[in-house]
């Protein structure tokens, strides 16, 4: 360490536990891990902006094919019916539920397109002197909302369900959609926001000078400017996120209330030969089991029933542990928080399946499929649980643990 100049060492706070760190120069492929909370501050998988730009252009070119061309097709009553991403959203909106349609559209179209558009904006923005801070902040929040992989699983479930009624064929857009999903995952894996912040705003030095705070938005460590804003991203800078506990509790309580009608009311309604059949989330799982589709039933049960309740339970435990200054291992609590952050997005699976099923058999013939009233409650509950995790400042876990130790 003697050959490393003091000026080369980067000083910052861990944005997850607030530990003061001194990071020596390191290769782009090296992983930087906080020694206290075990969080990865740099995963060593960063790619250059040029490479990300090329992949983003590819995504934009694939999008019209992946979203508008048929993903799967069936032959029902002598008519070929196609299902694509846009058609399902349009049918949900036409049924009179624009909010549910907006949730599906944002997760399946808007967020996946925002990812490449933001990277392309960064690529050209440097040349024209644009303000790139809002774009970098958006990229920092997009990971949880790009759900092409979840939609792909929903596509498989819809195809298996439709096998009971008609022969299912792959559409022209299927390969494009899979390719788009894989490229999006590659971009999210290799997108290193910290390096991008340093590339576009290199003059700001991070340090431990008096009054230094850690920004949760851009992970910059330093004192606030004269307006109380982060010097790098210009977002309001606080010692801890304002009203973090209150906002998280509000989102969780609202989600818990909404999950009751979401699970008790029908989420889908099928008309077959004049007979109306309603399915709740649970009865849908049972019907999959009865038809021998055990693997799909397990996936739907975990994603739509088990995950929302486990997520709420874990978040409630974390909130109580913070407010009661619990001495539960903070590393365990951090792992639980990261776990619920990872699994939460998969609960939206049921809405994607409904959108696809409506595209295929909502034809007002002998067979028709419509969305039940539970879909809206379920979709909003899932969004609220995702927001609850985002709103919880993980540094409060370590604050409460420190208080529990100081009282002994």
Short mmCIF file of C-alpha atoms in Angstrom, two decimals, residues 244-246 248-249 252-253 256 311-328 333 336-337 392-393 396-401 403-404:
data_model
loop_
_atom_site.label_atom_id
_atom_site.label_comp_id
_atom_site.label_asym_id
_atom_site.label_seq_id
_atom_site.Cartn_x
_atom_site.Cartn_y
_atom_site.Cartn_z
CA UNK A 244 -38.59 6.63 5.34
CA UNK A 245 -40.32 4.61 8.09
CA UNK A 246 -43.64 6.41 7.66
CA UNK A 248 -42.80 2.33 4.11
CA UNK A 249 -45.49 1.64 6.71
CA UNK A 252 -47.28 -1.84 3.43
CA UNK A 253 -50.58 -1.19 5.22
CA UNK A 256 -52.14 -5.53 3.09
CA UNK A 311 -42.56 -9.86 1.37
CA UNK A 312 -45.01 -8.02 3.62
CA UNK A 313 -44.14 -10.24 6.59
CA UNK A 314 -40.39 -9.64 6.18
CA UNK A 315 -40.86 -5.89 5.75
CA UNK A 316 -43.04 -5.70 8.88
CA UNK A 317 -40.37 -7.59 10.86
CA UNK A 318 -37.68 -5.22 9.56
CA UNK A 319 -39.72 -2.14 10.45
CA UNK A 320 -40.43 -3.39 13.99
CA UNK A 321 -36.76 -4.28 14.46
CA UNK A 322 -35.76 -0.74 13.49
CA UNK A 323 -38.36 1.01 15.63
CA UNK A 324 -37.64 -1.17 18.68
CA UNK A 325 -33.84 -0.94 18.30
CA UNK A 326 -33.57 -4.71 17.98
CA UNK A 327 -30.21 -6.46 18.42
CA UNK A 328 -31.01 -8.96 15.63
CA UNK A 333 -31.64 -8.05 8.16
CA UNK A 336 -33.67 -10.13 4.06
CA UNK A 337 -34.10 -6.63 2.62
CA UNK A 392 -36.87 1.99 3.37
CA UNK A 393 -33.47 3.53 4.14
CA UNK A 396 -31.71 2.79 9.71
CA UNK A 397 -31.08 -0.91 10.35
CA UNK A 398 -27.54 -0.13 11.44
CA UNK A 399 -28.64 2.94 13.43
CA UNK A 400 -31.08 0.82 15.43
CA UNK A 401 -28.48 -1.90 15.98
CA UNK A 403 -28.66 2.03 19.70
CA UNK A 404 -29.38 -1.49 20.96
#
